[in-house]
Tab-separated table of C-alpha atoms in Angstrom:
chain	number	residue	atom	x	y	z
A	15	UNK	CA	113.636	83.172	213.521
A	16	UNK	CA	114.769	83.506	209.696
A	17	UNK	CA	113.576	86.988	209.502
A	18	UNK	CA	115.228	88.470	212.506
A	19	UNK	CA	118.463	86.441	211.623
A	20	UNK	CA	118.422	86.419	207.700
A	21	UNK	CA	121.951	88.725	207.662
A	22	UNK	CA	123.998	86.035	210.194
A	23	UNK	CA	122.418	83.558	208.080
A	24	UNK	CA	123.962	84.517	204.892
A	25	UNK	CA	127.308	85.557	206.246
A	26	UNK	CA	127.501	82.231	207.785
A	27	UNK	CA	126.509	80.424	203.788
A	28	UNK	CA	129.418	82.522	203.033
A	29	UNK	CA	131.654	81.758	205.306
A	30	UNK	CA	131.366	78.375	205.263
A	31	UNK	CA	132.240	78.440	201.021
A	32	UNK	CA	134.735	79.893	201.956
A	33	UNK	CA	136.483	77.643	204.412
A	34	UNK	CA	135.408	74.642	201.541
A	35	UNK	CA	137.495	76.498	199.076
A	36	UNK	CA	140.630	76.324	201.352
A	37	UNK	CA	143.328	74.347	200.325
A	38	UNK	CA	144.897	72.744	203.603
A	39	UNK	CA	147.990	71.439	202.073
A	40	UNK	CA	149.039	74.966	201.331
A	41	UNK	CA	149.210	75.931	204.960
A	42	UNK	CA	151.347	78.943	205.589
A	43	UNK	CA	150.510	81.372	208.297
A	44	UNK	CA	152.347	84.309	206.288
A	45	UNK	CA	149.988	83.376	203.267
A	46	UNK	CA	146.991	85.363	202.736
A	47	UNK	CA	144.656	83.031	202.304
A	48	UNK	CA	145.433	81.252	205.177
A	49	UNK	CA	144.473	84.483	206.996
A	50	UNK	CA	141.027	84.726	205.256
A	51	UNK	CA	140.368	81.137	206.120
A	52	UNK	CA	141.399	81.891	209.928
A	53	UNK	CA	138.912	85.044	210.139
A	54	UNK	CA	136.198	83.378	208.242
A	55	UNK	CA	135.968	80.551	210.946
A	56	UNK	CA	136.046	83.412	213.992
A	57	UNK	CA	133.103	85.171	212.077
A	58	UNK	CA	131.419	81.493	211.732
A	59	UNK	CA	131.879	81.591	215.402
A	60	UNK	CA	130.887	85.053	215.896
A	61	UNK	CA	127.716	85.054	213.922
A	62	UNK	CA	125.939	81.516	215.775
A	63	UNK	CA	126.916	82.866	219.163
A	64	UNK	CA	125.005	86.465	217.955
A	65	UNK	CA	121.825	83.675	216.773
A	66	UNK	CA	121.893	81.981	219.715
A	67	UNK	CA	122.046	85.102	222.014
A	68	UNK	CA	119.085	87.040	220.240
A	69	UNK	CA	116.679	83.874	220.236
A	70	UNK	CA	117.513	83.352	224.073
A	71	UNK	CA	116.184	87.340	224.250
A	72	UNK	CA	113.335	86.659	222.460
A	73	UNK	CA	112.706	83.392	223.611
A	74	UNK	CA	112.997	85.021	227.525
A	75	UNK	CA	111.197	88.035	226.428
A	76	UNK	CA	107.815	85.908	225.406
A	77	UNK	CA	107.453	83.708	228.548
């Protein structure tokens, strides 16, 4: 499993710093940080439903 999904792996360890680093007092939706911390949670999103679909695959493949 860590082979085949080392890439969503790391962009999900990078995601996730960078949702820690965001400041949630300074919420502005015209600010652009606000944006990066809105499109690094879809790609967190993105990225475990892409892990999950390719182990069901393999996982269907091998029975």
């Amino acid at each position: 499993m860590i082979k085949r999904n080392l890439s969503s792996i790391l962009i999900i360890i990078a995601m996730l710093l960078n949702i820690l680093n965001f400041d949630f007092s300074n919420f502005n939706i015209e600010s652009k940080k606000t944006w990066l911390f809105l499109c690094a949670s879809a790609i967190i999103i993105a990225s475990i439903i892409l892990i999950f679909n390719t182990e069901n695959k393999k996982k269907n493949k091998t029975e």
